[in-house]
Amino acid sequence: MWDVEIKNGTLVHADRLEKANVYIKDGKIAAVSATELPGAEKTIDASGQYVFPGFIDTHVHSRDPGGTHKEDFAHSTRAAAAGGITSIFEMPNTKPPVDNPANFDAQKANLSEKAFVDFGLWGICLGHLNNDQQLPLAKKGVIGLKFFWGYAVHQKTFELMYNYKPGMEDVIPPFTDGEVYEMFEHAAKTDKVFAIHAENSALIQQLTARVEARGGKTYRDLLEGRPSLAESLTIETGISMARATGARLHILHISTKEGVELVRKAQQEGLPITGETCPHYLFLHEGDYEKVGPKMKVYPPVKFKEDQDALWEGLADGTLSHVCSDHAPHTAEEKDGDLWSIPAGMCGVESLAPLMLNAVSEGRLELTDVSRLLAEGPAKLFGVDKQKGTLAIGSDADVTIVDMNVHKPIVEAELHSKSKVTAYDGFPVKGWPVMTIVRGHVQMAEGQLAEKECGQLILPDDLS
Ligand code: DOR
Ligand code: ZN
């Protein structure tokens, strides 16, 4: 009758706890019952544990294809399962990028065979290079449209230039505000979220040159060259353009109190503007640099304690829709250098849920908040909530089982990513995912991964 029964656990919805058993049939949640129903082929006993809708990480750079010496999809999706994540949304800045329907199909084929958990695909916005592809990408099934605001683009490969200097050959400089406006116009014709990396590159170039000229080398110097203003300037411009065009603007990885406040105000005005943040902005601040070192370099950079406090408030009052990892591995060799020359980014997909669960243990969040921020919130924002992010009957049987009594640290060497660079090596966590179930397949149990891939492409509800 049922393929799997999860019994004796406490279900954690976004708005309440419920003592009930979950019954899975053909990869879907087939029944939820306070009393035991007969006829299950396999029983999972979740006594003393919490049963969450499978966690979603909406911001993952698996770098496959193009940067597979740093990370690939086989590794990132195993890391996801190990950390209690059942779905990831893969960023489009691969080589080639997901910039048109043909590349969407190619990426679907490339990732499907390696996928250990389910995955959605972001589409990339490259200004005049692919404005006409935004609607076709939306119709094809991208989860959202991403614009790396402030980045230059290689004319031939469409790669993002992380270390752009004016005058570089074959490089399209960062798009002007006029060009960005046209991207917003095209995005507004789709029903997709238009998500931006919000950092003003002109300001950063100017201020960083100044800091470099006086020989600045510290983390504070880095922040002087890449200040909060860089983020708030771009968010303000973005909100103005969203107001003018009607685009569904989403601000990625917000790192500042000004960013949260701007999104809050825009929402009060009734604009369809959303924002997310990441664990590094919630659990680290500038004062941690002394202890953590260059591993904590990310863009936008981790700011100050007051920014961290404002981000927690933004989560509490619902200004921010969800938390995601911005999983962006670089090799240990690449990360081992001076602060200025090393690349920005760290592993995150495997530590996202443990860190958020630890925040529950510390009394910062309720269990239901974790369900809202890692499951229901992202599923609703990206229009996959009929399939994901809930324990409702008929939805995919994606489940993360959590034991709040497991107390152990995050250990860098034990991460499942290809490059294992994290700012949280040794960070003590109370509350760990102990089982990851993807459409009824147990992909992780007690830290042990399954043998086989089972992941599939997620299409938005209206296309699936
Ligand atoms: O720190 C970062 N690293 N921020 C980004 O936005 C990109 C990422 C990467 O791809 O390395
Ligand atoms: Zn990113």
Short mmCIF file of C-alpha atoms and ligand atoms in Angstrom, two decimals:
data_model
loop_
_atom_site.label_atom_id
_atom_site.label_comp_id
_atom_site.label_asym_id
_atom_site.label_seq_id
_atom_site.Cartn_x
_atom_site.Cartn_y
_atom_site.Cartn_z
CA MET A 1 0.00 0.00 0.00
CA TRP A 2 2.66 2.53 1.09
CA ASP A 3 6.29 2.38 -0.06
CA VAL A 4 7.61 4.13 3.03
CA GLU A 5 6.20 5.16 6.38
CA ILE A 6 7.96 7.73 8.59
CA LYS A 7 6.52 7.21 12.03
CA ASN A 8 6.67 8.68 15.53
CA GLY A 9 8.26 11.96 14.44
CA THR A 10 7.11 15.55 14.85
CA LEU A 11 6.34 17.27 11.56
CA VAL A 12 7.68 20.81 11.27
CA HIS A 13 5.51 22.98 9.03
CA ALA A 14 6.26 26.65 8.45
CA ASP A 15 3.51 27.65 10.87
CA ARG A 16 3.11 24.77 13.36
CA LEU A 17 4.35 21.47 14.70
CA GLU A 18 2.27 18.34 14.20
CA LYS A 19 2.65 14.91 15.74
CA ALA A 20 1.92 12.64 12.78
CA ASN A 21 3.19 9.85 10.54
CA VAL A 22 3.99 10.44 6.87
CA TYR A 23 3.21 7.86 4.16
CA ILE A 24 5.01 7.84 0.82
CA LYS A 25 3.77 6.19 -2.38
CA ASP A 26 5.36 6.48 -5.83
CA GLY A 27 7.63 9.32 -4.73
CA LYS A 28 4.78 11.48 -3.42
CA ILE A 29 3.42 12.18 0.02
CA ALA A 30 0.30 10.00 -0.03
CA ALA A 31 -1.01 10.39 3.52
CA VAL A 32 -0.33 12.20 6.79
CA SER A 33 -1.96 10.61 9.80
CA ALA A 34 -1.93 10.99 13.57
CA THR A 35 -2.70 7.28 13.89
CA GLU A 36 -0.72 4.48 12.28
CA LEU A 37 -1.97 3.26 8.91
CA PRO A 38 -1.26 -0.36 7.99
CA GLY A 39 0.56 -1.67 4.94
CA ALA A 40 3.95 0.05 4.72
CA GLU A 41 6.75 -1.84 2.97
CA LYS A 42 9.47 0.08 4.79
CA THR A 43 9.31 1.86 8.12
CA ILE A 44 11.52 4.72 9.26
CA ASP A 45 11.28 5.38 12.97
CA ALA A 46 11.66 9.10 13.67
CA SER A 47 11.04 8.87 17.42
CA GLY A 48 12.39 11.96 19.13
CA GLN A 49 13.19 13.54 15.76
CA TYR A 50 11.77 16.30 13.59
CA VAL A 51 10.42 15.70 10.10
CA PHE A 52 10.84 18.73 7.83
CA PRO A 53 9.82 19.30 4.23
CA GLY A 54 13.02 18.71 2.24
CA PHE A 55 15.32 21.72 2.46
CA ILE A 56 16.02 23.76 -0.68
CA ASP A 57 19.25 25.63 -1.42
CA THR A 58 18.41 28.23 -4.07
CA HIS A 59 21.93 29.53 -4.67
CA VAL A 60 24.58 26.99 -5.65
CA HIS A 61 27.56 27.33 -8.01
CA SER A 62 28.59 23.76 -8.86
CA ARG A 63 30.77 25.13 -11.69
CA ASP A 64 29.85 22.23 -13.96
CA PRO A 65 30.86 22.62 -16.76
CA GLY A 66 33.68 25.15 -16.76
CA GLY A 67 35.22 25.07 -13.29
CA THR A 68 35.14 21.39 -12.45
CA HIS A 69 38.63 21.48 -10.94
CA LYS A 70 36.95 23.42 -8.09
CA GLU A 71 33.61 21.61 -7.83
CA ASP A 72 31.27 19.50 -9.95
CA PHE A 73 27.67 18.41 -9.79
CA ALA A 74 28.39 14.89 -8.54
CA HIS A 75 30.21 16.40 -5.55
CA SER A 76 27.93 19.36 -4.85
CA THR A 77 24.75 17.28 -4.90
CA ARG A 78 26.30 14.66 -2.59
CA ALA A 79 27.34 17.49 -0.28
CA ALA A 80 23.73 18.70 -0.46
CA ALA A 81 22.30 15.30 0.53
CA ALA A 82 24.87 14.99 3.33
CA GLY A 83 23.69 18.34 4.68
CA GLY A 84 19.96 17.61 4.50
CA ILE A 85 19.27 19.48 1.24
CA THR A 86 16.84 17.75 -1.17
CA SER A 87 16.80 20.38 -3.96
CA ILE A 88 19.36 22.85 -5.22
CA PHE A 89 18.93 25.65 -7.73
CA GLU A 90 22.01 25.76 -9.90
CA MET A 91 23.51 29.11 -10.91
CA PRO A 92 23.87 29.77 -14.66
CA ASN A 93 27.40 31.21 -14.87
CA THR A 94 28.85 27.97 -16.18
CA LYS A 95 30.91 27.66 -19.36
CA PRO A 96 28.87 27.73 -21.50
CA PRO A 97 26.33 29.68 -19.48
CA VAL A 98 22.60 28.89 -19.39
CA ASP A 99 21.78 31.80 -21.69
CA ASN A 100 19.36 30.27 -24.19
CA PRO A 101 17.04 27.24 -24.46
CA ALA A 102 19.62 25.08 -26.27
CA ASN A 103 22.12 25.58 -23.47
CA PHE A 104 19.34 24.91 -20.96
CA ASP A 105 18.79 21.51 -22.61
CA ALA A 106 22.52 20.80 -22.70
CA GLN A 107 22.86 21.68 -19.02
CA LYS A 108 19.84 19.55 -18.12
CA ALA A 109 21.48 16.58 -19.87
CA ASN A 110 24.87 17.26 -18.30
CA LEU A 111 23.55 17.53 -14.74
CA SER A 112 20.79 14.91 -14.81
CA GLU A 113 23.13 11.94 -14.86
CA LYS A 114 25.17 13.27 -11.91
CA ALA A 115 22.34 14.61 -9.76
CA PHE A 116 22.19 13.08 -6.31
CA VAL A 117 19.32 15.43 -5.35
CA ASP A 118 16.77 17.35 -7.43
CA PHE A 119 17.77 20.56 -9.15
CA GLY A 120 16.35 23.65 -10.79
CA LEU A 121 18.26 25.76 -13.31
CA TRP A 122 18.74 29.51 -13.23
CA GLY A 123 18.97 31.40 -16.54
CA ILE A 124 21.55 34.15 -17.02
CA CYS A 125 20.92 37.73 -18.23
CA LEU A 126 23.68 39.10 -20.45
CA GLY A 127 22.15 42.37 -21.62
CA HIS A 128 22.01 42.89 -25.40
CA LEU A 129 23.74 39.52 -25.83
CA ASN A 130 20.59 37.66 -24.80
CA ASN A 131 17.72 40.01 -23.89
CA ASP A 132 15.69 38.23 -26.55
CA GLN A 133 16.31 34.90 -24.77
CA GLN A 134 14.75 35.87 -21.43
CA LEU A 135 11.21 34.93 -22.45
CA PRO A 136 12.28 31.70 -24.22
CA LEU A 137 14.30 30.73 -21.12
CA ALA A 138 11.28 31.42 -18.92
CA LYS A 139 9.08 29.28 -21.16
CA LYS A 140 11.70 26.55 -21.16
CA GLY A 141 11.57 26.28 -17.36
CA VAL A 142 14.28 28.29 -15.63
CA ILE A 143 13.62 28.83 -11.94
CA GLY A 144 14.59 32.49 -12.17
CA LEU A 145 16.70 34.95 -14.16
CA LYS A 146 20.02 36.08 -12.75
CA PHE A 147 21.91 39.24 -13.52
CA PHE A 148 25.46 39.63 -12.19
CA TRP A 149 25.20 43.40 -11.91
CA GLY A 150 28.57 45.13 -12.12
CA TYR A 151 30.46 42.28 -13.77
CA ALA A 152 32.16 42.48 -17.15
CA VAL A 153 31.47 39.66 -19.62
CA HIS A 154 33.87 37.94 -22.03
CA GLN A 155 32.76 38.69 -25.58
CA LYS A 156 33.31 35.16 -26.87
CA THR A 157 32.81 32.75 -23.98
CA PHE A 158 30.30 34.93 -22.05
CA GLU A 159 32.29 34.18 -18.91
CA LEU A 160 32.01 36.67 -16.06
CA MET A 161 35.23 38.56 -15.50
CA TYR A 162 35.90 38.52 -11.78
CA ASN A 163 39.02 40.67 -12.07
CA TYR A 164 37.96 43.15 -14.71
CA LYS A 165 40.22 46.09 -15.52
CA PRO A 166 39.20 48.68 -18.13
CA GLY A 167 40.83 48.10 -21.50
CA MET A 168 40.91 44.29 -21.32
CA GLU A 169 40.66 42.65 -24.73
CA ASP A 170 37.49 40.88 -25.88
CA VAL A 171 35.69 41.98 -22.77
CA ILE A 172 32.34 43.77 -22.58
CA PRO A 173 32.60 46.24 -19.68
CA PRO A 174 29.91 46.20 -16.98
CA PHE A 175 26.53 47.17 -18.43
CA THR A 176 25.45 50.81 -18.17
CA ASP A 177 22.29 51.75 -16.27
CA GLY A 178 20.57 52.23 -19.64
CA GLU A 179 21.43 48.68 -20.67
CA VAL A 180 20.38 47.37 -17.26
CA TYR A 181 17.04 49.15 -17.64
CA GLU A 182 16.41 47.22 -20.83
CA MET A 183 17.15 43.97 -19.02
CA PHE A 184 14.53 44.91 -16.43
CA GLU A 185 12.05 45.64 -19.24
CA HIS A 186 12.58 42.18 -20.71
CA ALA A 187 12.45 40.50 -17.29
CA ALA A 188 9.14 42.22 -16.58
CA LYS A 189 7.64 40.48 -19.62
CA THR A 190 8.31 37.12 -17.98
CA ASP A 191 6.72 35.88 -14.75
CA LYS A 192 10.16 35.04 -13.34
CA VAL A 193 12.05 36.47 -10.44
CA PHE A 194 14.78 38.79 -11.72
CA ALA A 195 17.61 38.26 -9.24
CA ILE A 196 20.58 40.58 -8.94
CA HIS A 197 24.06 40.41 -7.51
CA ALA A 198 24.03 43.90 -5.98
CA GLU A 199 27.44 45.59 -5.88
CA ASN A 200 28.27 48.86 -7.63
CA SER A 201 31.45 48.15 -9.58
CA ALA A 202 32.35 51.76 -10.39
CA LEU A 203 32.37 52.68 -6.72
CA ILE A 204 34.36 49.57 -5.84
CA GLN A 205 36.97 50.27 -8.54
CA GLN A 206 37.42 53.84 -7.39
CA LEU A 207 37.66 53.11 -3.67
CA THR A 208 39.74 49.95 -4.02
CA ALA A 209 42.32 51.85 -6.11
CA ARG A 210 42.52 54.41 -3.32
CA VAL A 211 43.04 51.75 -0.65
CA GLU A 212 45.63 49.95 -2.77
CA ALA A 213 47.52 53.20 -3.38
CA ARG A 214 48.05 53.66 0.33
CA GLY A 215 49.08 50.01 0.73
CA GLY A 216 45.96 48.85 2.61
CA LYS A 217 46.06 45.10 3.22
CA THR A 218 43.70 44.28 6.09
CA TYR A 219 40.11 43.04 6.11
CA ARG A 220 39.00 46.52 7.18
CA ASP A 221 40.82 47.87 4.11
CA LEU A 222 38.95 45.40 1.92
CA LEU A 223 35.69 46.71 3.38
CA GLU A 224 36.80 50.27 2.77
CA GLY A 225 37.22 49.44 -0.91
CA ARG A 226 33.96 47.47 -1.03
CA PRO A 227 31.74 49.25 1.47
CA SER A 228 28.06 48.85 2.35
CA LEU A 229 27.36 51.75 0.02
CA ALA A 230 28.34 49.53 -2.93
CA GLU A 231 25.43 47.25 -2.07
CA SER A 232 22.87 49.89 -1.16
CA LEU A 233 23.55 51.99 -4.30
CA THR A 234 22.78 49.03 -6.54
CA ILE A 235 19.75 47.94 -4.53
CA GLU A 236 18.34 51.48 -4.67
CA THR A 237 18.85 51.66 -8.43
CA GLY A 238 17.34 48.19 -8.78
CA ILE A 239 14.27 49.10 -6.77
CA SER A 240 13.77 52.24 -8.87
CA MET A 241 14.03 50.21 -12.06
CA ALA A 242 11.65 47.57 -10.71
CA ARG A 243 9.17 50.30 -9.79
CA ALA A 244 9.42 51.69 -13.33
CA THR A 245 9.19 48.36 -15.18
CA GLY A 246 7.19 46.04 -12.91
CA ALA A 247 9.94 43.40 -12.79
CA ARG A 248 9.88 40.94 -9.84
CA LEU A 249 13.20 42.05 -8.38
CA HIS A 250 14.98 39.71 -5.95
CA ILE A 251 18.14 40.82 -4.13
CA LEU A 252 20.65 37.99 -3.77
CA HIS A 253 22.89 37.51 -0.74
CA ILE A 254 22.08 40.72 1.16
CA SER A 255 24.97 41.60 3.48
CA THR A 256 24.06 45.01 4.96
CA LYS A 257 21.55 46.64 7.28
CA GLU A 258 20.91 49.22 4.56
CA GLY A 259 20.01 46.42 2.15
CA VAL A 260 17.45 44.91 4.52
CA GLU A 261 15.97 48.34 5.21
CA LEU A 262 15.63 49.18 1.49
CA VAL A 263 13.85 45.89 0.77
CA ARG A 264 11.56 46.41 3.79
CA LYS A 265 10.60 49.91 2.61
CA ALA A 266 9.98 48.71 -0.94
CA GLN A 267 7.71 45.97 0.37
CA GLN A 268 5.81 48.50 2.50
CA GLU A 269 5.27 50.46 -0.71
CA GLY A 270 3.67 47.33 -2.16
CA LEU A 271 6.41 46.53 -4.67
CA PRO A 272 7.02 42.83 -5.48
CA ILE A 273 10.59 42.95 -4.16
CA THR A 274 12.24 40.17 -2.18
CA GLY A 275 15.62 39.42 -0.68
CA GLU A 276 17.68 36.57 0.69
CA THR A 277 20.75 36.26 2.87
CA CYS A 278 23.36 33.56 3.53
CA PRO A 279 24.85 31.94 6.64
CA HIS A 280 28.15 33.82 6.31
CA TYR A 281 26.34 37.13 6.85
CA LEU A 282 24.40 35.68 9.79
CA PHE A 283 27.15 33.79 11.62
CA LEU A 284 30.26 35.84 10.80
CA HIS A 285 31.18 39.49 11.01
CA GLU A 286 34.27 41.60 10.46
CA GLY A 287 35.57 40.79 13.94
CA ASP A 288 35.85 37.10 13.00
CA TYR A 289 38.49 37.75 10.36
CA GLU A 290 41.32 37.50 12.85
CA LYS A 291 40.25 33.97 13.74
CA VAL A 292 38.93 32.69 10.37
CA GLY A 293 41.27 34.45 7.95
CA PRO A 294 41.03 34.67 4.13
CA LYS A 295 38.65 31.69 3.95
CA MET A 296 35.87 34.05 4.84
CA LYS A 297 36.39 36.21 1.77
CA VAL A 298 33.14 36.30 -0.19
CA TYR A 299 31.46 38.87 -2.44
CA PRO A 300 29.68 40.85 -1.21
CA PRO A 301 32.05 40.79 1.77
CA VAL A 302 30.91 39.90 5.28
CA LYS A 303 30.29 43.23 7.03
CA PHE A 304 29.86 44.34 10.66
CA LYS A 305 28.04 43.12 13.76
CA GLU A 306 25.28 45.70 13.28
CA ASP A 307 24.65 44.37 9.77
CA GLN A 308 24.46 40.84 11.14
CA ASP A 309 21.88 41.96 13.74
CA ALA A 310 19.77 43.68 11.05
CA LEU A 311 19.82 40.55 8.87
CA TRP A 312 18.51 38.42 11.76
CA GLU A 313 15.74 40.99 12.21
CA GLY A 314 14.97 40.79 8.51
CA LEU A 315 14.54 37.03 8.86
CA ALA A 316 12.37 37.39 11.94
CA ASP A 317 9.94 39.92 10.45
CA GLY A 318 9.68 38.23 7.04
CA THR A 319 11.45 40.95 5.04
CA LEU A 320 13.83 38.26 3.78
CA SER A 321 12.16 35.32 2.04
CA HIS A 322 14.77 32.68 2.74
CA VAL A 323 18.35 31.72 3.50
CA CYS A 324 20.61 30.01 0.95
CA SER A 325 24.27 29.11 0.82
CA ASP A 326 25.86 30.85 -2.21
CA HIS A 327 27.93 27.65 -2.36
CA ALA A 328 31.00 28.82 -4.33
CA PRO A 329 34.00 26.54 -3.82
CA HIS A 330 37.53 27.40 -4.88
CA THR A 331 40.49 25.07 -4.40
CA ALA A 332 42.50 25.22 -1.18
CA GLU A 333 45.51 26.41 -3.23
CA GLU A 334 43.49 29.23 -4.80
CA LYS A 335 42.19 30.31 -1.39
CA ASP A 336 45.63 30.16 0.19
CA GLY A 337 47.13 33.54 -0.52
CA ASP A 338 46.84 37.14 0.48
CA LEU A 339 43.38 38.53 1.03
CA TRP A 340 43.48 40.77 -2.03
CA SER A 341 44.46 38.29 -4.71
CA ILE A 342 42.50 35.17 -3.68
CA PRO A 343 39.06 34.51 -5.18
CA ALA A 344 35.87 35.16 -3.21
CA GLY A 345 33.56 32.31 -2.22
CA MET A 346 33.41 29.24 0.00
CA CYS A 347 31.59 25.94 0.39
CA GLY A 348 28.13 26.25 1.86
CA VAL A 349 25.57 23.74 0.66
CA GLU A 350 26.49 21.13 3.28
CA SER A 351 26.64 23.50 6.26
CA LEU A 352 23.52 25.58 5.48
CA ALA A 353 20.96 23.44 7.34
CA PRO A 354 23.21 22.51 10.30
CA LEU A 355 23.98 26.20 10.92
CA MET A 356 20.31 27.17 10.79
CA LEU A 357 19.39 24.28 13.09
CA ASN A 358 22.10 25.35 15.50
CA ALA A 359 20.45 28.78 15.57
CA VAL A 360 17.33 26.99 16.87
CA SER A 361 19.41 25.32 19.60
CA GLU A 362 20.73 28.75 20.55
CA GLY A 363 17.21 30.18 20.76
CA ARG A 364 17.59 32.56 17.81
CA LEU A 365 14.99 30.79 15.67
CA GLU A 366 12.04 28.44 16.11
CA LEU A 367 11.95 25.09 14.31
CA THR A 368 9.05 26.45 12.25
CA ASP A 369 11.27 29.35 11.10
CA VAL A 370 13.72 26.84 9.64
CA SER A 371 10.85 25.21 7.75
CA ARG A 372 9.80 28.63 6.45
CA LEU A 373 13.32 29.81 5.54
CA LEU A 374 14.70 26.61 3.98
CA ALA A 375 11.55 25.03 2.51
CA GLU A 376 8.26 26.90 2.19
CA GLY A 377 9.72 30.37 1.59
CA PRO A 378 11.99 29.46 -1.33
CA ALA A 379 9.44 27.04 -2.84
CA LYS A 380 6.79 29.77 -2.95
CA LEU A 381 9.10 32.49 -4.21
CA PHE A 382 10.26 30.40 -7.15
CA GLY A 383 6.87 28.87 -7.94
CA VAL A 384 7.59 25.23 -7.10
CA ASP A 385 5.41 25.04 -3.99
CA LYS A 386 2.99 22.49 -5.45
CA GLN A 387 5.93 20.05 -5.61
CA LYS A 388 8.43 21.16 -2.98
CA GLY A 389 8.76 22.87 0.37
CA THR A 390 5.73 21.31 2.09
CA LEU A 391 4.61 18.05 3.65
CA ALA A 392 1.18 18.35 2.03
CA ILE A 393 -0.46 15.32 0.43
CA GLY A 394 0.30 15.14 -3.28
CA SER A 395 3.60 16.96 -3.09
CA ASP A 396 6.97 15.32 -3.77
CA ALA A 397 8.15 13.07 -0.95
CA ASP A 398 11.15 15.27 -0.15
CA VAL A 399 11.86 15.02 3.55
CA THR A 400 14.70 16.05 5.84
CA ILE A 401 14.73 14.30 9.21
CA VAL A 402 16.55 16.18 11.95
CA ASP A 403 17.87 15.14 15.34
CA MET A 404 18.22 18.20 17.56
CA ASN A 405 20.24 16.19 20.08
CA VAL A 406 23.16 15.42 17.78
CA HIS A 407 26.01 17.63 18.89
CA LYS A 408 29.14 17.67 16.73
CA PRO A 409 31.27 20.21 14.91
CA ILE A 410 31.41 20.98 11.20
CA VAL A 411 34.68 19.42 10.00
CA GLU A 412 36.20 20.81 6.82
CA ALA A 413 38.04 17.60 5.91
CA GLU A 414 34.77 15.64 6.06
CA LEU A 415 32.83 17.85 3.64
CA HIS A 416 31.70 16.11 0.45
CA SER A 417 32.57 18.92 -1.96
CA LYS A 418 35.53 18.59 -4.30
CA SER A 419 37.21 21.64 -2.76
CA LYS A 420 36.54 21.78 0.94
CA VAL A 421 37.06 25.37 1.95
CA THR A 422 34.77 26.58 4.72
CA ALA A 423 34.89 29.33 7.32
CA TYR A 424 33.25 26.95 9.83
CA ASP A 425 35.91 24.27 10.38
CA GLY A 426 35.43 23.18 14.00
CA PHE A 427 32.22 25.21 14.46
CA PRO A 428 30.15 23.35 17.07
CA VAL A 429 26.60 22.54 15.89
CA LYS A 430 23.71 21.18 17.92
CA GLY A 431 20.95 19.87 15.63
CA TRP A 432 21.85 17.86 12.51
CA PRO A 433 20.00 16.39 9.55
CA VAL A 434 20.16 12.61 9.98
CA MET A 435 18.19 11.57 6.90
CA THR A 436 17.64 13.10 3.45
CA ILE A 437 14.80 11.69 1.35
CA VAL A 438 14.36 12.80 -2.28
CA ARG A 439 11.01 11.78 -3.85
CA GLY A 440 10.99 8.73 -1.59
CA HIS A 441 14.64 7.77 -2.15
CA VAL A 442 16.77 7.74 1.00
CA GLN A 443 19.87 9.59 -0.24
CA MET A 444 21.49 10.01 3.19
CA ALA A 445 20.98 8.15 6.45
CA GLU A 446 23.09 8.77 9.57
CA GLY A 447 25.74 10.46 7.46
CA GLN A 448 25.97 7.57 4.97
CA LEU A 449 25.19 8.43 1.36
CA ALA A 450 23.16 6.17 -0.93
CA GLU A 451 24.92 4.43 -3.80
CA LYS A 452 22.89 5.87 -6.64
CA GLU A 453 21.91 9.21 -8.07
CA CYS A 454 18.18 9.90 -8.21
CA GLY A 455 18.01 13.64 -8.92
CA GLN A 456 15.80 15.16 -11.59
CA LEU A 457 15.27 18.57 -13.10
CA ILE A 458 12.62 20.64 -11.30
CA LEU A 459 10.35 22.65 -13.58
CA PRO A 460 8.24 25.46 -12.12
CA ASP A 461 4.70 24.32 -11.16
CA ASP A 462 3.04 25.92 -14.18
CA LEU A 463 5.25 23.90 -16.56
CA SER A 464 5.45 20.58 -14.72
O1 DOR B 1 31.90 35.20 -3.21
C1 DOR B 1 31.35 34.95 -4.26
N1 DOR B 1 31.79 33.96 -5.07
N2 DOR B 1 30.31 35.69 -4.64
C2 DOR B 1 29.73 35.56 -5.84
O2 DOR B 1 28.76 36.22 -6.08
C3 DOR B 1 30.30 34.62 -6.84
C4 DOR B 1 31.02 33.52 -6.18
C5 DOR B 1 31.83 32.65 -7.09
O3 DOR B 1 31.27 32.21 -8.10
O4 DOR B 1 32.97 32.35 -6.77
ZN ZN B 2 26.44 33.37 -6.12
#
